[in-house]
Amino acid sequence: LINSTLPGSFVDPIGVGQLLDRTRLGQFASESLVRDLKVKELSLDVYVIDLLPVFFSTHELDSKQAQELTIQLVNHQEELNDQMISKLQSFPFVLASGDRVLTPKTCLYPNDSLQKLCSSQYFGFVDIKILGSLKFSENLKLEGLLRKIGVVFDLSFELLMSSWRFIQQDIENR
């Protein structure tokens, strides 16, 4: 019953866990699973804390799965607590340019200042276009989630130094 859950308040967008069917199990079996075997109902907390670490230890997301997971997290971001945010920061699920899927802290948000300073050759920029099915108000929600999980929005000294090192390496390799 590892990764098994009962239906709850969250919908698994990428099929990470095994959802048990309450109607097939019946009320008694469902209650026994919860009481005796500690099977949990699927919630955002169970998903992020229990299921995603197991999934990411053996799997990688493709771009479609990354998009689906991001959309679901955008819609549930008000429920994220510090522990969940910390976990999410370690998982590669942010869709970046070139169909790459990266961890949040290694992605840059494509604003003017970062795009002018940092080459997409060396840095991964969040692919906003792929999430284009979202409406403007939801894009603000997307930006909110990306900020929470650590996507880089602002120029920093470390980012300047990284950019400079890449430029130096490029010059040396010519």
PDB file of C-alpha atoms in Angstrom:
ATOM      1  CA  LEU A   1       0.000   0.000   0.000  1.00  0.00           C
ATOM      2  CA  ILE A   2       2.990   2.290  -0.412  1.00  0.00           C
ATOM      3  CA  ASN A   3       1.902   5.510  -2.188  1.00  0.00           C
ATOM      4  CA  SER A   4      -1.736   4.477  -1.815  1.00  0.00           C
ATOM      5  CA  THR A   5      -4.249   7.081  -0.753  1.00  0.00           C
ATOM      6  CA  LEU A   6      -7.961   7.486  -0.577  1.00  0.00           C
ATOM      7  CA  PRO A   7      -9.670  10.306  -2.479  1.00  0.00           C
ATOM      8  CA  GLY A   8      -9.427  13.586  -0.625  1.00  0.00           C
ATOM      9  CA  SER A   9      -9.238  17.327  -1.176  1.00  0.00           C
ATOM     10  CA  PHE A  10      -6.422  17.227  -3.750  1.00  0.00           C
ATOM     11  CA  VAL A  11      -6.324  15.788  -7.270  1.00  0.00           C
ATOM     12  CA  ASP A  12      -3.048  14.142  -8.341  1.00  0.00           C
ATOM     13  CA  PRO A  13      -2.298  15.771 -11.720  1.00  0.00           C
ATOM     14  CA  ILE A  14       0.489  13.396 -12.770  1.00  0.00           C
ATOM     15  CA  GLY A  15      -0.446  10.014 -11.303  1.00  0.00           C
ATOM     16  CA  VAL A  16       2.193   9.911  -8.559  1.00  0.00           C
ATOM     17  CA  GLY A  17       0.227   7.828  -6.103  1.00  0.00           C
ATOM     18  CA  GLN A  18      -2.226   5.007  -6.299  1.00  0.00           C
ATOM     19  CA  LEU A  19      -5.731   6.244  -5.571  1.00  0.00           C
ATOM     20  CA  LEU A  20      -7.898   3.587  -3.969  1.00  0.00           C
ATOM     21  CA  ASP A  21     -11.547   3.468  -5.032  1.00  0.00           C
ATOM     22  CA  ARG A  22     -13.815   3.862  -1.989  1.00  0.00           C
ATOM     23  CA  THR A  23     -16.846   2.549  -3.883  1.00  0.00           C
ATOM     24  CA  ARG A  24     -15.083  -0.708  -4.708  1.00  0.00           C
ATOM     25  CA  LEU A  25     -13.618  -1.049  -1.228  1.00  0.00           C
ATOM     26  CA  GLY A  26     -16.801  -0.252   0.624  1.00  0.00           C
ATOM     27  CA  GLN A  27     -17.175   1.803   3.785  1.00  0.00           C
ATOM     28  CA  PHE A  28     -15.857  -0.840   6.198  1.00  0.00           C
ATOM     29  CA  ALA A  29     -12.691  -1.539   4.195  1.00  0.00           C
ATOM     30  CA  SER A  30     -12.062   2.192   3.679  1.00  0.00           C
ATOM     31  CA  GLU A  31     -12.381   2.877   7.385  1.00  0.00           C
ATOM     32  CA  SER A  32     -10.117  -0.101   8.195  1.00  0.00           C
ATOM     33  CA  LEU A  33      -7.439   1.145   5.825  1.00  0.00           C
ATOM     34  CA  VAL A  34      -7.469   4.561   7.480  1.00  0.00           C
ATOM     35  CA  ARG A  35      -7.669   3.246  11.048  1.00  0.00           C
ATOM     36  CA  ASP A  36      -5.474   0.130  10.940  1.00  0.00           C
ATOM     37  CA  LEU A  37      -3.063   0.676   8.062  1.00  0.00           C
ATOM     38  CA  LYS A  38      -2.858   4.476   8.345  1.00  0.00           C
ATOM     39  CA  VAL A  39      -3.762   5.032   4.682  1.00  0.00           C
ATOM     40  CA  LYS A  40      -4.299   8.780   4.287  1.00  0.00           C
ATOM     41  CA  GLU A  41      -6.734  10.782   2.247  1.00  0.00           C
ATOM     42  CA  LEU A  42      -5.057  12.642  -0.598  1.00  0.00           C
ATOM     43  CA  SER A  43      -4.433  16.243   0.438  1.00  0.00           C
ATOM     44  CA  LEU A  44      -1.858  18.755  -0.758  1.00  0.00           C
ATOM     45  CA  ASP A  45       0.195  18.051   2.373  1.00  0.00           C
ATOM     46  CA  VAL A  46       0.200  14.269   1.820  1.00  0.00           C
ATOM     47  CA  TYR A  47       1.008  14.810  -1.848  1.00  0.00           C
ATOM     48  CA  VAL A  48       3.977  17.149  -1.326  1.00  0.00           C
ATOM     49  CA  ILE A  49       5.413  15.661   1.874  1.00  0.00           C
ATOM     50  CA  ASP A  50       4.775  11.931   1.339  1.00  0.00           C
ATOM     51  CA  LEU A  51       4.216  11.155  -2.341  1.00  0.00           C
ATOM     52  CA  LEU A  52       6.391  13.569  -4.338  1.00  0.00           C
ATOM     53  CA  PRO A  53       9.676  12.656  -2.564  1.00  0.00           C
ATOM     54  CA  VAL A  54       9.140   8.985  -3.447  1.00  0.00           C
ATOM     55  CA  PHE A  55       8.253   9.889  -7.020  1.00  0.00           C
ATOM     56  CA  PHE A  56      11.226  12.214  -7.566  1.00  0.00           C
ATOM     57  CA  SER A  57      13.655   9.684  -6.079  1.00  0.00           C
ATOM     58  CA  THR A  58      13.101   7.461  -9.112  1.00  0.00           C
ATOM     59  CA  HIS A  59      11.379   9.544 -11.816  1.00  0.00           C
ATOM     60  CA  GLU A  60      11.666  12.769 -13.762  1.00  0.00           C
ATOM     61  CA  LEU A  61       8.822  14.860 -15.113  1.00  0.00           C
ATOM     62  CA  ASP A  62       8.347  15.514 -18.787  1.00  0.00           C
ATOM     63  CA  SER A  63       7.258  18.987 -19.870  1.00  0.00           C
ATOM     64  CA  LYS A  64       3.548  18.104 -19.924  1.00  0.00           C
ATOM     65  CA  GLN A  65       3.675  16.674 -16.394  1.00  0.00           C
ATOM     66  CA  ALA A  66       5.607  19.729 -15.178  1.00  0.00           C
ATOM     67  CA  GLN A  67       2.928  21.973 -16.631  1.00  0.00           C
ATOM     68  CA  GLU A  68       0.099  19.963 -15.032  1.00  0.00           C
ATOM     69  CA  LEU A  69       1.805  19.906 -11.636  1.00  0.00           C
ATOM     70  CA  THR A  70       2.528  23.637 -11.769  1.00  0.00           C
ATOM     71  CA  ILE A  71      -1.069  24.479 -12.636  1.00  0.00           C
ATOM     72  CA  GLN A  72      -2.352  22.363  -9.745  1.00  0.00           C
ATOM     73  CA  LEU A  73       0.134  23.970  -7.325  1.00  0.00           C
ATOM     74  CA  VAL A  74      -0.849  27.457  -8.529  1.00  0.00           C
ATOM     75  CA  ASN A  75      -4.459  26.629  -7.753  1.00  0.00           C
ATOM     76  CA  HIS A  76      -3.602  25.359  -4.244  1.00  0.00           C
ATOM     77  CA  GLN A  77      -0.777  27.711  -3.259  1.00  0.00           C
ATOM     78  CA  GLU A  78      -2.740  29.256  -0.376  1.00  0.00           C
ATOM     79  CA  GLU A  79      -2.535  25.846   1.336  1.00  0.00           C
ATOM     80  CA  LEU A  80       1.270  25.616   1.131  1.00  0.00           C
ATOM     81  CA  ASN A  81       3.075  25.800   4.457  1.00  0.00           C
ATOM     82  CA  ASP A  82       6.810  26.284   5.073  1.00  0.00           C
ATOM     83  CA  GLN A  83       7.518  22.541   5.167  1.00  0.00           C
ATOM     84  CA  MET A  84       5.791  21.979   1.818  1.00  0.00           C
ATOM     85  CA  ILE A  85       7.567  24.971   0.248  1.00  0.00           C
ATOM     86  CA  SER A  86      10.913  23.635   1.456  1.00  0.00           C
ATOM     87  CA  LYS A  87      10.172  20.237  -0.132  1.00  0.00           C
ATOM     88  CA  LEU A  88       9.005  21.789  -3.409  1.00  0.00           C
ATOM     89  CA  GLN A  89      12.235  23.801  -3.654  1.00  0.00           C
ATOM     90  CA  SER A  90      14.180  20.551  -4.036  1.00  0.00           C
ATOM     91  CA  PHE A  91      12.052  18.995  -6.784  1.00  0.00           C
ATOM     92  CA  PRO A  92      12.697  19.567 -10.501  1.00  0.00           C
ATOM     93  CA  PHE A  93       9.244  20.591 -11.715  1.00  0.00           C
ATOM     94  CA  VAL A  94       9.615  24.147 -13.065  1.00  0.00           C
ATOM     95  CA  LEU A  95       9.295  24.195 -16.821  1.00  0.00           C
ATOM     96  CA  ALA A  96      12.144  26.174 -18.337  1.00  0.00           C
ATOM     97  CA  SER A  97      12.935  27.201 -21.883  1.00  0.00           C
ATOM     98  CA  GLY A  98      13.935  24.409 -24.216  1.00  0.00           C
ATOM     99  CA  ASP A  99      11.585  21.894 -22.554  1.00  0.00           C
ATOM    100  CA  ARG A 100      13.939  21.605 -19.585  1.00  0.00           C
ATOM    101  CA  VAL A 101      12.477  20.844 -16.176  1.00  0.00           C
ATOM    102  CA  LEU A 102      14.526  22.392 -13.356  1.00  0.00           C
ATOM    103  CA  THR A 103      14.447  22.946  -9.612  1.00  0.00           C
ATOM    104  CA  PRO A 104      12.960  26.322  -8.646  1.00  0.00           C
ATOM    105  CA  LYS A 105      16.134  27.919  -7.275  1.00  0.00           C
ATOM    106  CA  THR A 106      17.996  27.224 -10.522  1.00  0.00           C
ATOM    107  CA  CYS A 107      15.400  29.065 -12.628  1.00  0.00           C
ATOM    108  CA  LEU A 108      15.195  32.736 -13.456  1.00  0.00           C
ATOM    109  CA  TYR A 109      11.928  34.554 -14.060  1.00  0.00           C
ATOM    110  CA  PRO A 110      12.069  36.120 -17.554  1.00  0.00           C
ATOM    111  CA  ASN A 111      11.905  39.801 -16.640  1.00  0.00           C
ATOM    112  CA  ASP A 112      13.782  42.493 -18.593  1.00  0.00           C
ATOM    113  CA  SER A 113      16.711  42.973 -16.222  1.00  0.00           C
ATOM    114  CA  LEU A 114      17.498  39.268 -15.878  1.00  0.00           C
ATOM    115  CA  GLN A 115      17.117  38.602 -19.586  1.00  0.00           C
ATOM    116  CA  LYS A 116      19.495  41.445 -20.443  1.00  0.00           C
ATOM    117  CA  LEU A 117      22.153  40.283 -17.997  1.00  0.00           C
ATOM    118  CA  CYS A 118      21.869  36.511 -18.121  1.00  0.00           C
ATOM    119  CA  SER A 119      22.113  34.515 -21.304  1.00  0.00           C
ATOM    120  CA  SER A 120      19.605  31.712 -21.774  1.00  0.00           C
ATOM    121  CA  GLN A 121      22.629  29.759 -23.003  1.00  0.00           C
ATOM    122  CA  TYR A 122      23.807  29.505 -19.388  1.00  0.00           C
ATOM    123  CA  PHE A 123      20.682  30.048 -17.315  1.00  0.00           C
ATOM    124  CA  GLY A 124      17.273  28.431 -17.292  1.00  0.00           C
ATOM    125  CA  PHE A 125      14.391  30.867 -17.644  1.00  0.00           C
ATOM    126  CA  VAL A 126      10.864  29.869 -16.648  1.00  0.00           C
ATOM    127  CA  ASP A 127       8.910  29.130 -19.819  1.00  0.00           C
ATOM    128  CA  ILE A 128       5.914  31.410 -19.351  1.00  0.00           C
ATOM    129  CA  LYS A 129       4.620  30.733 -22.881  1.00  0.00           C
ATOM    130  CA  ILE A 130       4.031  27.053 -22.211  1.00  0.00           C
ATOM    131  CA  LEU A 131       1.736  28.020 -19.356  1.00  0.00           C
ATOM    132  CA  GLY A 132      -0.104  30.354 -21.722  1.00  0.00           C
ATOM    133  CA  SER A 133      -3.427  28.648 -21.182  1.00  0.00           C
ATOM    134  CA  LEU A 134      -3.632  30.560 -17.923  1.00  0.00           C
ATOM    135  CA  LYS A 135      -5.499  33.864 -17.855  1.00  0.00           C
ATOM    136  CA  PHE A 136      -3.842  37.115 -16.713  1.00  0.00           C
ATOM    137  CA  SER A 137      -5.103  36.940 -13.133  1.00  0.00           C
ATOM    138  CA  GLU A 138      -3.849  33.370 -12.950  1.00  0.00           C
ATOM    139  CA  ASN A 139      -0.483  34.503 -14.306  1.00  0.00           C
ATOM    140  CA  LEU A 140      -0.254  36.734 -11.236  1.00  0.00           C
ATOM    141  CA  LYS A 141      -1.012  33.629  -9.183  1.00  0.00           C
ATOM    142  CA  LEU A 142       1.700  31.771 -11.120  1.00  0.00           C
ATOM    143  CA  GLU A 143       4.175  34.534 -10.302  1.00  0.00           C
ATOM    144  CA  GLY A 144       3.144  34.280  -6.644  1.00  0.00           C
ATOM    145  CA  LEU A 145       3.832  30.537  -6.558  1.00  0.00           C
ATOM    146  CA  LEU A 146       7.166  30.917  -8.336  1.00  0.00           C
ATOM    147  CA  ARG A 147       8.259  33.551  -5.802  1.00  0.00           C
ATOM    148  CA  LYS A 148       7.226  31.299  -2.897  1.00  0.00           C
ATOM    149  CA  ILE A 149       9.245  28.345  -4.136  1.00  0.00           C
ATOM    150  CA  GLY A 150      12.406  30.308  -4.807  1.00  0.00           C
ATOM    151  CA  VAL A 151      12.528  31.093  -8.524  1.00  0.00           C
ATOM    152  CA  VAL A 152      14.955  33.995  -8.988  1.00  0.00           C
ATOM    153  CA  PHE A 153      13.200  37.288  -9.805  1.00  0.00           C
ATOM    154  CA  ASP A 154      15.830  39.835  -8.824  1.00  0.00           C
ATOM    155  CA  LEU A 155      19.409  40.550  -9.693  1.00  0.00           C
ATOM    156  CA  SER A 156      21.905  39.592  -6.990  1.00  0.00           C
ATOM    157  CA  PHE A 157      25.655  39.735  -6.560  1.00  0.00           C
ATOM    158  CA  GLU A 158      25.877  35.921  -6.858  1.00  0.00           C
ATOM    159  CA  LEU A 159      23.967  36.013 -10.127  1.00  0.00           C
ATOM    160  CA  LEU A 160      26.247  38.740 -11.477  1.00  0.00           C
ATOM    161  CA  MET A 161      29.312  36.691 -10.546  1.00  0.00           C
ATOM    162  CA  SER A 162      27.894  33.531 -12.145  1.00  0.00           C
ATOM    163  CA  SER A 163      27.138  35.433 -15.321  1.00  0.00           C
ATOM    164  CA  TRP A 164      30.643  36.908 -15.346  1.00  0.00           C
ATOM    165  CA  ARG A 165      32.230  33.440 -14.879  1.00  0.00           C
ATOM    166  CA  PHE A 166      30.254  32.070 -17.829  1.00  0.00           C
ATOM    167  CA  ILE A 167      31.400  34.981 -19.998  1.00  0.00           C
ATOM    168  CA  GLN A 168      35.026  34.433 -18.942  1.00  0.00           C
ATOM    169  CA  GLN A 169      34.816  30.715 -19.736  1.00  0.00           C
ATOM    170  CA  ASP A 170      33.336  31.536 -23.121  1.00  0.00           C
ATOM    171  CA  ILE A 171      36.205  33.934 -23.914  1.00  0.00           C
ATOM    172  CA  GLU A 172      38.834  31.398 -22.751  1.00  0.00           C
ATOM    173  CA  ASN A 173      37.311  28.642 -24.899  1.00  0.00           C
ATOM    174  CA  ARG A 174      37.517  30.704 -28.092  1.00  0.00           C
TER     175      ARG A 174
END
